Structure formats: structure tokens, C-alpha cells
Amino acid sequence: MITKINHIAIVVNDLDVSLQAYHELLGLPIGARKVMAEQEVEIAFLPAGDSLIELITPITEESGVAKYLAKRGEGIHHICLEVEDVEAALAEMKAKGAQLINQEPIQAAEGRAFFLHPKGTHGVLIELLEADPQ
Amino acid sequence: MITKINHIAIVVNDLDVSLQAYHELLGLPIGARKVMAEQEVEIAFLPAGDSLIELITPITEESGVAKYLAKRGEGIHHICLEVEDVEAALAEMKAKGAQLINQEPIQAAEGRAFFLHPKGTHGVLIELLEADPQ
């Protein structure tokens, strides 16, 4: 079902500062940047081989990401595993009784996705993503 | 410098339970398993495309991983980015004034590596690894 690690998402206080830091320190190229109004976040990608590092920062004080940042500080927020077919993956997760955050696929920056609750995955927020064709 | 995401490491309470859960829920194959006596942990890998999910559990109560688990619970512990030349990467990090946990490369399960302190990477423990030839 899973074809690769699509991205690792890191919550940060300031997107500009962190993007520049990751770019300069690790030499990673700076990729796409996007405001995700529905999730109340701004994100930026740094490609790392065939995967991505995703930096996320809240753009409101009420978003889930804002609360996470206030409570836990900067750090890894979730991992995203790529699947070929998000509908099939969701059906399979439901059949297995997985604890889901989304009952239907949501629109993510890079395709359609849904999240598994950390309670069912030993503490890890996992996104399963069907990436849009490039 | 960085060629890909080598692995994402997740700290868990019970390696057998978590390994089976990740294998059954996500359909990831079960890969290599190893006791790392020096780090006082046991690890197991689940390949995900060209990268790995690494599950880690402490085998003593005094290890850094044991303390992390006691304090924060199960969840993502670090990410590992692969480099072609660990000595060159370490020299570059020193020249850039990066906050290092290791001043010299250490022996990791899959090759030689060193860790960057989360204080200098916006909250993320990052391992830079030169993988052994397969």
C-alpha cells in the first residue's frame, strides 16, 4: 500500500527564519511555499532526495497547529506516507479498525490525504497521501 | 550534501507490539532488527520505499532513549538524513557552527553518523548518516 515517505512535517515559529536555517545549515534546496487557508497554516517544502521536509507555521492562533506549537514548541509534527490510491487506503484503514482523524480524504498541499490518530500508531500522527500527478 | 531521508525513528514501549502493529496496519514489511548495546536500545526497521521507519525501544532504564520515553511517551524521536561522506558533513557542520551532539562520527546500525542538537534545528533531533555499502 505504501510506496515511500512523502514528507516529514516540522512545526516552527517563523517560516522565513526556519526555511533559511534549514537551507543554509543542511544545504537543502528551497521548494514550493503555500498558504493553506482551511488548515490555517503556511507551509514550505525543502526537497531531500525523493522525499520532502515540510515546515509548517500557524497563521491563526486558534488552529490545531497553533495549539500544538504553544503546548509542545517547535519540532516534528507528523510524517506523511505516500499511497497509490487514497480511497483504497482509507477503506483498508476503516476495515482494520484504525483510529482515523478524517473519515473522508481532505485536500492537502500535494494531493488528497487523511490522517491516522496518534493513539492508534504509538504516538505518531501519520498522514496517508495520494500525491497529485507532477 | 544530503541525498535522501534514510529513516524516521519512533520510540516505543514494546518493540514486538509496535512492529506487529505497524506491519499489520500499514502493510510495511518487517526488516532488520538489532540490539545496539552501546546506545542501550533495540531497534527494528520497516522499509518504506527507499527509506525506513525505525522503531526504537530502550533496553536499560538509564539510557537517553529510556529517559525520553519516560518524559514524553511514545512518538517520533529523530529523523535521519543520508549524506555521501560523514567526515565531510561533520567538517561542514563544524565550519557552520552547528550545535553538535557528537564531535566525531559514531557507529550507527546502518553506517557512521553524528547527531545535530535540536536547539540548533528548530526542535528536531537530526542524524546525518553515511550508510554502509549494502
PDB file of C-alpha atoms in Angstrom:
ATOM      1  CA  MET A   1       0.000   0.000   0.000  1.00  0.00           C
ATOM      2  CA  ILE A   2       2.740   2.483   0.964  1.00  0.00           C
ATOM      3  CA  THR A   3       5.200   3.486  -1.733  1.00  0.00           C
ATOM      4  CA  LYS A   4       7.508   5.891   0.120  1.00  0.00           C
ATOM      5  CA  ILE A   5       7.937   8.586   2.747  1.00  0.00           C
ATOM      6  CA  ASN A   6       6.440  11.658   1.089  1.00  0.00           C
ATOM      7  CA  HIS A   7       7.439  14.148   3.768  1.00  0.00           C
ATOM      8  CA  ILE A   8       8.319  14.846   7.381  1.00  0.00           C
ATOM      9  CA  ALA A   9       6.472  17.875   8.761  1.00  0.00           C
ATOM     10  CA  ILE A  10       8.084  20.187  11.307  1.00  0.00           C
ATOM     11  CA  VAL A  11       6.164  22.913  13.166  1.00  0.00           C
ATOM     12  CA  VAL A  12       8.112  26.155  13.504  1.00  0.00           C
ATOM     13  CA  ASN A  13       7.537  29.602  14.953  1.00  0.00           C
ATOM     14  CA  ASP A  14       8.731  31.597  11.963  1.00  0.00           C
ATOM     15  CA  LEU A  15       8.679  30.104   8.473  1.00  0.00           C
ATOM     16  CA  ASP A  16      11.206  32.530   6.961  1.00  0.00           C
ATOM     17  CA  VAL A  17      13.743  32.020   9.738  1.00  0.00           C
ATOM     18  CA  SER A  18      13.456  28.223   9.755  1.00  0.00           C
ATOM     19  CA  LEU A  19      13.434  27.866   5.992  1.00  0.00           C
ATOM     20  CA  GLN A  20      16.611  29.879   5.715  1.00  0.00           C
ATOM     21  CA  ALA A  21      18.197  27.928   8.590  1.00  0.00           C
ATOM     22  CA  TYR A  22      17.419  24.517   7.082  1.00  0.00           C
ATOM     23  CA  HIS A  23      18.559  25.717   3.661  1.00  0.00           C
ATOM     24  CA  GLU A  24      21.837  27.177   4.922  1.00  0.00           C
ATOM     25  CA  LEU A  25      22.709  24.551   7.532  1.00  0.00           C
ATOM     26  CA  LEU A  26      21.802  21.414   5.592  1.00  0.00           C
ATOM     27  CA  GLY A  27      22.167  22.717   2.053  1.00  0.00           C
ATOM     28  CA  LEU A  28      18.653  21.593   1.151  1.00  0.00           C
ATOM     29  CA  PRO A  29      17.077  23.468  -1.776  1.00  0.00           C
ATOM     30  CA  ILE A  30      14.050  25.663  -1.102  1.00  0.00           C
ATOM     31  CA  GLY A  31      10.927  24.294  -2.779  1.00  0.00           C
ATOM     32  CA  ALA A  32       7.270  25.256  -3.005  1.00  0.00           C
ATOM     33  CA  ARG A  33       5.593  27.524  -0.453  1.00  0.00           C
ATOM     34  CA  LYS A  34       1.855  27.784   0.107  1.00  0.00           C
ATOM     35  CA  VAL A  35      -0.802  29.198   2.418  1.00  0.00           C
ATOM     36  CA  MET A  36      -3.331  26.517   3.370  1.00  0.00           C
ATOM     37  CA  ALA A  37      -6.253  28.722   4.433  1.00  0.00           C
ATOM     38  CA  GLU A  38      -8.510  25.861   5.522  1.00  0.00           C
ATOM     39  CA  GLN A  39      -5.889  24.412   7.877  1.00  0.00           C
ATOM     40  CA  GLU A  40      -4.850  27.948   8.961  1.00  0.00           C
ATOM     41  CA  VAL A  41      -1.172  27.306   8.250  1.00  0.00           C
ATOM     42  CA  GLU A  42       1.556  28.364   5.870  1.00  0.00           C
ATOM     43  CA  ILE A  43       3.898  25.652   4.659  1.00  0.00           C
ATOM     44  CA  ALA A  44       7.174  25.446   2.774  1.00  0.00           C
ATOM     45  CA  PHE A  45       8.996  22.434   1.362  1.00  0.00           C
ATOM     46  CA  LEU A  46      12.665  21.542   1.141  1.00  0.00           C
ATOM     47  CA  PRO A  47      13.276  18.551  -1.149  1.00  0.00           C
ATOM     48  CA  ALA A  48      15.508  15.802   0.299  1.00  0.00           C
ATOM     49  CA  GLY A  49      16.109  13.141  -2.328  1.00  0.00           C
ATOM     50  CA  ASP A  50      12.778  11.653  -3.367  1.00  0.00           C
ATOM     51  CA  SER A  51      11.070  12.997  -0.204  1.00  0.00           C
ATOM     52  CA  LEU A  52      10.430  16.407   1.323  1.00  0.00           C
ATOM     53  CA  ILE A  53      10.983  18.252   4.572  1.00  0.00           C
ATOM     54  CA  GLU A  54       7.827  20.309   5.211  1.00  0.00           C
ATOM     55  CA  LEU A  55       7.981  23.312   7.521  1.00  0.00           C
ATOM     56  CA  ILE A  56       4.622  24.447   8.918  1.00  0.00           C
ATOM     57  CA  THR A  57       3.671  27.564  10.823  1.00  0.00           C
ATOM     58  CA  PRO A  58       0.215  28.596  12.055  1.00  0.00           C
ATOM     59  CA  ILE A  59      -1.364  31.731  10.571  1.00  0.00           C
ATOM     60  CA  THR A  60      -4.084  31.982  13.246  1.00  0.00           C
ATOM     61  CA  GLU A  61      -3.939  31.500  16.996  1.00  0.00           C
ATOM     62  CA  GLU A  62      -6.824  29.018  17.037  1.00  0.00           C
ATOM     63  CA  SER A  63      -5.612  26.383  14.597  1.00  0.00           C
ATOM     64  CA  GLY A  64      -4.650  22.917  15.735  1.00  0.00           C
ATOM     65  CA  VAL A  65      -1.075  23.620  14.713  1.00  0.00           C
ATOM     66  CA  ALA A  66      -1.026  26.847  16.767  1.00  0.00           C
ATOM     67  CA  LYS A  67      -2.169  24.946  19.840  1.00  0.00           C
ATOM     68  CA  TYR A  68       0.377  22.209  19.211  1.00  0.00           C
ATOM     69  CA  LEU A  69       3.144  24.803  18.911  1.00  0.00           C
ATOM     70  CA  ALA A  70       2.035  26.613  22.071  1.00  0.00           C
ATOM     71  CA  LYS A  71       1.935  23.362  24.027  1.00  0.00           C
ATOM     72  CA  ARG A  72       4.936  21.464  22.703  1.00  0.00           C
ATOM     73  CA  GLY A  73       7.145  24.018  20.999  1.00  0.00           C
ATOM     74  CA  GLU A  74       8.933  23.612  17.694  1.00  0.00           C
ATOM     75  CA  GLY A  75       9.565  20.078  16.465  1.00  0.00           C
ATOM     76  CA  ILE A  76       8.338  17.219  14.330  1.00  0.00           C
ATOM     77  CA  HIS A  77       4.569  17.330  13.861  1.00  0.00           C
ATOM     78  CA  HIS A  78       3.742  14.398  11.596  1.00  0.00           C
ATOM     79  CA  ILE A  79       5.040  12.048   8.959  1.00  0.00           C
ATOM     80  CA  CYS A  80       3.413  11.526   5.586  1.00  0.00           C
ATOM     81  CA  LEU A  81       3.482   8.195   3.822  1.00  0.00           C
ATOM     82  CA  GLU A  82       2.518   8.079   0.173  1.00  0.00           C
ATOM     83  CA  VAL A  83      -0.073   5.646  -1.145  1.00  0.00           C
ATOM     84  CA  GLU A  84      -1.144   4.946  -4.714  1.00  0.00           C
ATOM     85  CA  ASP A  85      -4.881   5.203  -4.025  1.00  0.00           C
ATOM     86  CA  VAL A  86      -6.156   7.256  -1.109  1.00  0.00           C
ATOM     87  CA  GLU A  87      -9.704   5.860  -1.327  1.00  0.00           C
ATOM     88  CA  ALA A  88      -8.428   2.288  -1.188  1.00  0.00           C
ATOM     89  CA  ALA A  89      -6.081   3.149   1.685  1.00  0.00           C
ATOM     90  CA  LEU A  90      -8.909   4.776   3.632  1.00  0.00           C
ATOM     91  CA  ALA A  91     -11.198   1.799   3.046  1.00  0.00           C
ATOM     92  CA  GLU A  92      -8.446  -0.548   4.198  1.00  0.00           C
ATOM     93  CA  MET A  93      -7.813   1.514   7.339  1.00  0.00           C
ATOM     94  CA  LYS A  94     -11.539   1.513   8.146  1.00  0.00           C
ATOM     95  CA  ALA A  95     -11.708  -2.250   7.623  1.00  0.00           C
ATOM     96  CA  LYS A  96      -8.783  -2.685  10.009  1.00  0.00           C
ATOM     97  CA  GLY A  97     -10.469  -0.526  12.651  1.00  0.00           C
ATOM     98  CA  ALA A  98      -7.778   2.167  12.542  1.00  0.00           C
ATOM     99  CA  GLN A  99      -8.360   5.343  14.585  1.00  0.00           C
ATOM    100  CA  LEU A 100      -8.964   7.996  11.929  1.00  0.00           C
ATOM    101  CA  ILE A 101      -8.895  11.775  12.209  1.00  0.00           C
ATOM    102  CA  ASN A 102     -10.589  12.177   8.820  1.00  0.00           C
ATOM    103  CA  GLN A 103     -13.456   9.971   7.711  1.00  0.00           C
ATOM    104  CA  GLU A 104     -13.071  11.213   4.137  1.00  0.00           C
ATOM    105  CA  PRO A 105      -9.982  12.377   2.213  1.00  0.00           C
ATOM    106  CA  ILE A 106      -9.073  16.046   2.635  1.00  0.00           C
ATOM    107  CA  GLN A 107      -7.296  18.333   0.196  1.00  0.00           C
ATOM    108  CA  ALA A 108      -3.631  18.563   1.155  1.00  0.00           C
ATOM    109  CA  ALA A 109      -0.927  20.701  -0.448  1.00  0.00           C
ATOM    110  CA  GLU A 110       0.367  17.891  -2.626  1.00  0.00           C
ATOM    111  CA  GLY A 111      -2.719  15.752  -3.178  1.00  0.00           C
ATOM    112  CA  ARG A 112      -5.557  14.077  -1.260  1.00  0.00           C
ATOM    113  CA  ALA A 113      -4.921  12.667   2.168  1.00  0.00           C
ATOM    114  CA  PHE A 114      -6.223  11.570   5.545  1.00  0.00           C
ATOM    115  CA  PHE A 115      -4.680  11.340   8.993  1.00  0.00           C
ATOM    116  CA  LEU A 116      -4.384   8.440  11.427  1.00  0.00           C
ATOM    117  CA  HIS A 117      -4.716   9.384  15.092  1.00  0.00           C
ATOM    118  CA  PRO A 118      -1.512   9.042  17.166  1.00  0.00           C
ATOM    119  CA  LYS A 119      -3.461   6.987  19.712  1.00  0.00           C
ATOM    120  CA  GLY A 120      -3.573   4.119  17.234  1.00  0.00           C
ATOM    121  CA  THR A 121       0.002   4.422  15.926  1.00  0.00           C
ATOM    122  CA  HIS A 122       2.150   4.502  19.087  1.00  0.00           C
ATOM    123  CA  GLY A 123       2.239   8.278  19.352  1.00  0.00           C
ATOM    124  CA  VAL A 124       2.826   9.232  15.730  1.00  0.00           C
ATOM    125  CA  LEU A 125       0.492  11.431  13.691  1.00  0.00           C
ATOM    126  CA  ILE A 126       0.576   9.750  10.271  1.00  0.00           C
ATOM    127  CA  GLU A 127      -0.766  11.247   7.048  1.00  0.00           C
ATOM    128  CA  LEU A 128      -1.510   8.922   4.157  1.00  0.00           C
ATOM    129  CA  LEU A 129      -1.338  10.843   0.882  1.00  0.00           C
ATOM    130  CA  GLU A 130      -2.159  10.151  -2.743  1.00  0.00           C
ATOM    131  CA  ALA A 131       0.047  12.709  -4.457  1.00  0.00           C
ATOM    132  CA  ASP A 132      -1.254  14.689  -7.417  1.00  0.00           C
ATOM    133  CA  PRO A 133       0.464  13.865 -10.726  1.00  0.00           C
ATOM    134  CA  GLN A 134       3.509  16.162 -11.124  1.00  0.00           C
TER     135      GLN A 134
ATOM    136  CA  MET B   1      25.274  17.168   0.816  1.00  0.00           C
ATOM    137  CA  ILE B   2      22.033  15.334   1.679  1.00  0.00           C
ATOM    138  CA  THR B   3      20.933  12.599  -0.670  1.00  0.00           C
ATOM    139  CA  LYS B   4      17.700  11.386   0.940  1.00  0.00           C
ATOM    140  CA  ILE B   5      15.718  10.665   4.096  1.00  0.00           C
ATOM    141  CA  ASN B   6      17.318   7.479   5.406  1.00  0.00           C
ATOM    142  CA  HIS B   7      14.851   6.880   8.227  1.00  0.00           C
ATOM    143  CA  ILE B   8      12.362   8.268  10.710  1.00  0.00           C
ATOM    144  CA  ALA B   9      12.902   6.931  14.230  1.00  0.00           C
ATOM    145  CA  ILE B  10      10.000   6.295  16.581  1.00  0.00           C
ATOM    146  CA  VAL B  11      10.437   5.479  20.279  1.00  0.00           C
ATOM    147  CA  VAL B  12       8.076   2.784  21.523  1.00  0.00           C
ATOM    148  CA  ASN B  13       7.392   0.934  24.756  1.00  0.00           C
ATOM    149  CA  ASP B  14       7.394  -2.569  23.324  1.00  0.00           C
ATOM    150  CA  LEU B  15       9.219  -3.394  20.099  1.00  0.00           C
ATOM    151  CA  ASP B  16       7.295  -6.584  19.354  1.00  0.00           C
ATOM    152  CA  VAL B  17       3.904  -4.974  19.809  1.00  0.00           C
ATOM    153  CA  SER B  18       4.725  -1.875  17.757  1.00  0.00           C
ATOM    154  CA  LEU B  19       6.482  -3.737  14.994  1.00  0.00           C
ATOM    155  CA  GLN B  20       3.497  -6.002  14.548  1.00  0.00           C
ATOM    156  CA  ALA B  21       1.115  -3.026  14.676  1.00  0.00           C
ATOM    157  CA  TYR B  22       2.995  -1.056  12.013  1.00  0.00           C
ATOM    158  CA  HIS B  23       3.337  -4.161   9.873  1.00  0.00           C
ATOM    159  CA  GLU B  24      -0.330  -5.109  10.118  1.00  0.00           C
ATOM    160  CA  LEU B  25      -1.868  -1.632  10.000  1.00  0.00           C
ATOM    161  CA  LEU B  26       0.279  -0.099   7.267  1.00  0.00           C
ATOM    162  CA  GLY B  27       1.332  -3.254   5.443  1.00  0.00           C
ATOM    163  CA  LEU B  28       5.010  -2.331   5.731  1.00  0.00           C
ATOM    164  CA  PRO B  29       7.414  -5.268   5.517  1.00  0.00           C
ATOM    165  CA  ILE B  30       9.451  -6.175   8.604  1.00  0.00           C
ATOM    166  CA  GLY B  31      13.154  -5.573   8.052  1.00  0.00           C
ATOM    167  CA  ALA B  32      16.328  -5.897  10.090  1.00  0.00           C
ATOM    168  CA  ARG B  33      16.322  -5.987  13.897  1.00  0.00           C
ATOM    169  CA  LYS B  34      19.317  -5.305  16.105  1.00  0.00           C
ATOM    170  CA  VAL B  35      20.406  -4.701  19.690  1.00  0.00           C
ATOM    171  CA  MET B  36      22.637  -1.608  19.910  1.00  0.00           C
ATOM    172  CA  ALA B  37      24.396  -2.329  23.218  1.00  0.00           C
ATOM    173  CA  GLU B  38      26.333   0.938  23.318  1.00  0.00           C
ATOM    174  CA  GLN B  39      23.187   3.054  22.913  1.00  0.00           C
ATOM    175  CA  GLU B  40      21.249   0.686  25.222  1.00  0.00           C
ATOM    176  CA  VAL B  41      18.431   0.231  22.730  1.00  0.00           C
ATOM    177  CA  GLU B  42      16.930  -2.404  20.496  1.00  0.00           C
ATOM    178  CA  ILE B  43      15.817  -1.286  17.054  1.00  0.00           C
ATOM    179  CA  ALA B  44      13.796  -2.709  14.184  1.00  0.00           C
ATOM    180  CA  PHE B  45      13.291  -1.394  10.683  1.00  0.00           C
ATOM    181  CA  LEU B  46      10.290  -1.366   8.380  1.00  0.00           C
ATOM    182  CA  PRO B  47      11.239  -0.389   4.810  1.00  0.00           C
ATOM    183  CA  ALA B  48       9.035   2.315   3.214  1.00  0.00           C
ATOM    184  CA  GLY B  49      10.091   2.832  -0.375  1.00  0.00           C
ATOM    185  CA  ASP B  50      13.724   3.927  -0.468  1.00  0.00           C
ATOM    186  CA  SER B  51      13.602   4.949   3.225  1.00  0.00           C
ATOM    187  CA  LEU B  52      12.961   3.207   6.533  1.00  0.00           C
ATOM    188  CA  ILE B  53      10.753   3.514   9.568  1.00  0.00           C
ATOM    189  CA  GLU B  54      12.921   2.711  12.597  1.00  0.00           C
ATOM    190  CA  LEU B  55      11.298   1.614  15.850  1.00  0.00           C
ATOM    191  CA  ILE B  56      13.459   2.031  18.964  1.00  0.00           C
ATOM    192  CA  THR B  57      12.969   0.773  22.482  1.00  0.00           C
ATOM    193  CA  PRO B  58      15.307   1.167  25.464  1.00  0.00           C
ATOM    194  CA  ILE B  59      16.880  -1.948  26.965  1.00  0.00           C
ATOM    195  CA  THR B  60      18.048  -0.195  30.156  1.00  0.00           C
ATOM    196  CA  GLU B  61      16.325   2.335  32.391  1.00  0.00           C
ATOM    197  CA  GLU B  62      19.220   4.801  32.276  1.00  0.00           C
ATOM    198  CA  SER B  63      19.656   5.315  28.531  1.00  0.00           C
ATOM    199  CA  GLY B  64      18.837   8.614  26.883  1.00  0.00           C
ATOM    200  CA  VAL B  65      16.031   6.897  24.990  1.00  0.00           C
ATOM    201  CA  ALA B  66      14.573   5.496  28.238  1.00  0.00           C
ATOM    202  CA  LYS B  67      14.509   8.981  29.747  1.00  0.00           C
ATOM    203  CA  TYR B  68      12.963  10.414  26.596  1.00  0.00           C
ATOM    204  CA  LEU B  69      10.265   7.742  26.653  1.00  0.00           C
ATOM    205  CA  ALA B  70       9.530   8.276  30.351  1.00  0.00           C
ATOM    206  CA  LYS B  71       9.240  12.040  29.857  1.00  0.00           C
ATOM    207  CA  ARG B  72       7.478  12.321  26.505  1.00  0.00           C
ATOM    208  CA  GLY B  73       5.909   8.955  25.842  1.00  0.00           C
ATOM    209  CA  GLU B  74       5.878   7.110  22.552  1.00  0.00           C
ATOM    210  CA  GLY B  75       6.405   9.129  19.395  1.00  0.00           C
ATOM    211  CA  ILE B  76       8.879  10.379  16.818  1.00  0.00           C
ATOM    212  CA  HIS B  77      12.388  10.591  18.256  1.00  0.00           C
ATOM    213  CA  HIS B  78      14.582  11.778  15.373  1.00  0.00           C
ATOM    214  CA  ILE B  79      14.975  11.929  11.634  1.00  0.00           C
ATOM    215  CA  CYS B  80      17.984  10.641   9.760  1.00  0.00           C
ATOM    216  CA  LEU B  81      19.227  12.284   6.596  1.00  0.00           C
ATOM    217  CA  GLU B  82      21.733  10.417   4.463  1.00  0.00           C
ATOM    218  CA  VAL B  83      24.979  12.008   3.320  1.00  0.00           C
ATOM    219  CA  GLU B  84      27.631  10.676   0.958  1.00  0.00           C
ATOM    220  CA  ASP B  85      30.572  11.435   3.241  1.00  0.00           C
ATOM    221  CA  VAL B  86      30.085  11.659   7.007  1.00  0.00           C
ATOM    222  CA  GLU B  87      33.523  13.197   7.636  1.00  0.00           C
ATOM    223  CA  ALA B  88      32.883  15.940   5.092  1.00  0.00           C
ATOM    224  CA  ALA B  89      29.395  16.568   6.501  1.00  0.00           C
ATOM    225  CA  LEU B  90      30.772  16.813  10.049  1.00  0.00           C
ATOM    226  CA  ALA B  91      33.514  19.218   8.951  1.00  0.00           C
ATOM    227  CA  GLU B  92      30.923  21.334   7.143  1.00  0.00           C
ATOM    228  CA  MET B  93      28.640  21.406  10.206  1.00  0.00           C
ATOM    229  CA  LYS B  94      31.568  22.436  12.419  1.00  0.00           C
ATOM    230  CA  ALA B  95      32.550  25.176   9.968  1.00  0.00           C
ATOM    231  CA  LYS B  96      28.959  26.457  10.038  1.00  0.00           C
ATOM    232  CA  GLY B  97      28.940  26.499  13.840  1.00  0.00           C
ATOM    233  CA  ALA B  98      26.184  23.883  14.123  1.00  0.00           C
ATOM    234  CA  GLN B  99      25.295  22.597  17.599  1.00  0.00           C
ATOM    235  CA  LEU B 100      26.608  19.035  17.588  1.00  0.00           C
ATOM    236  CA  ILE B 101      25.835  16.158  19.938  1.00  0.00           C
ATOM    237  CA  ASN B 102      28.785  14.134  18.599  1.00  0.00           C
ATOM    238  CA  GLN B 103      32.149  15.701  17.837  1.00  0.00           C
ATOM    239  CA  GLU B 104      33.220  12.575  15.960  1.00  0.00           C
ATOM    240  CA  PRO B 105      31.181  10.064  13.938  1.00  0.00           C
ATOM    241  CA  ILE B 106      29.634   7.232  15.935  1.00  0.00           C
ATOM    242  CA  GLN B 107      28.797   3.714  14.795  1.00  0.00           C
ATOM    243  CA  ALA B 108      25.098   3.521  13.940  1.00  0.00           C
ATOM    244  CA  ALA B 109      23.121   0.473  12.880  1.00  0.00           C
ATOM    245  CA  GLU B 110      23.376   1.276   9.187  1.00  0.00           C
ATOM    246  CA  GLY B 111      26.674   3.130   8.962  1.00  0.00           C
ATOM    247  CA  ARG B 112      28.571   6.005  10.568  1.00  0.00           C
ATOM    248  CA  ALA B 113      26.690   9.034  11.792  1.00  0.00           C
ATOM    249  CA  PHE B 114      26.500  12.071  14.049  1.00  0.00           C
ATOM    250  CA  PHE B 115      23.636  13.998  15.590  1.00  0.00           C
ATOM    251  CA  LEU B 116      22.731  17.687  15.444  1.00  0.00           C
ATOM    252  CA  HIS B 117      21.255  19.100  18.651  1.00  0.00           C
ATOM    253  CA  PRO B 118      17.544  20.080  18.445  1.00  0.00           C
ATOM    254  CA  LYS B 119      18.444  23.509  19.869  1.00  0.00           C
ATOM    255  CA  GLY B 120      20.080  24.393  16.561  1.00  0.00           C
ATOM    256  CA  THR B 121      17.486  22.834  14.250  1.00  0.00           C
ATOM    257  CA  HIS B 122      14.182  24.261  15.490  1.00  0.00           C
ATOM    258  CA  GLY B 123      13.386  21.396  17.807  1.00  0.00           C
ATOM    259  CA  VAL B 124      14.337  18.440  15.633  1.00  0.00           C
ATOM    260  CA  LEU B 125      16.959  15.854  16.547  1.00  0.00           C
ATOM    261  CA  ILE B 126      18.678  15.204  13.207  1.00  0.00           C
ATOM    262  CA  GLU B 127      21.063  12.360  12.470  1.00  0.00           C
ATOM    263  CA  LEU B 128      23.362  12.655   9.474  1.00  0.00           C
ATOM    264  CA  LEU B 129      24.381   9.208   8.270  1.00  0.00           C
ATOM    265  CA  GLU B 130      26.827   7.795   5.764  1.00  0.00           C
ATOM    266  CA  ALA B 131      25.279   4.417   5.086  1.00  0.00           C
ATOM    267  CA  ASP B 132      27.446   1.330   4.797  1.00  0.00           C
ATOM    268  CA  PRO B 133      27.519  -0.179   1.289  1.00  0.00           C
ATOM    269  CA  GLN B 134      24.683  -2.723   1.002  1.00  0.00           C
TER     270      GLN B 134
END
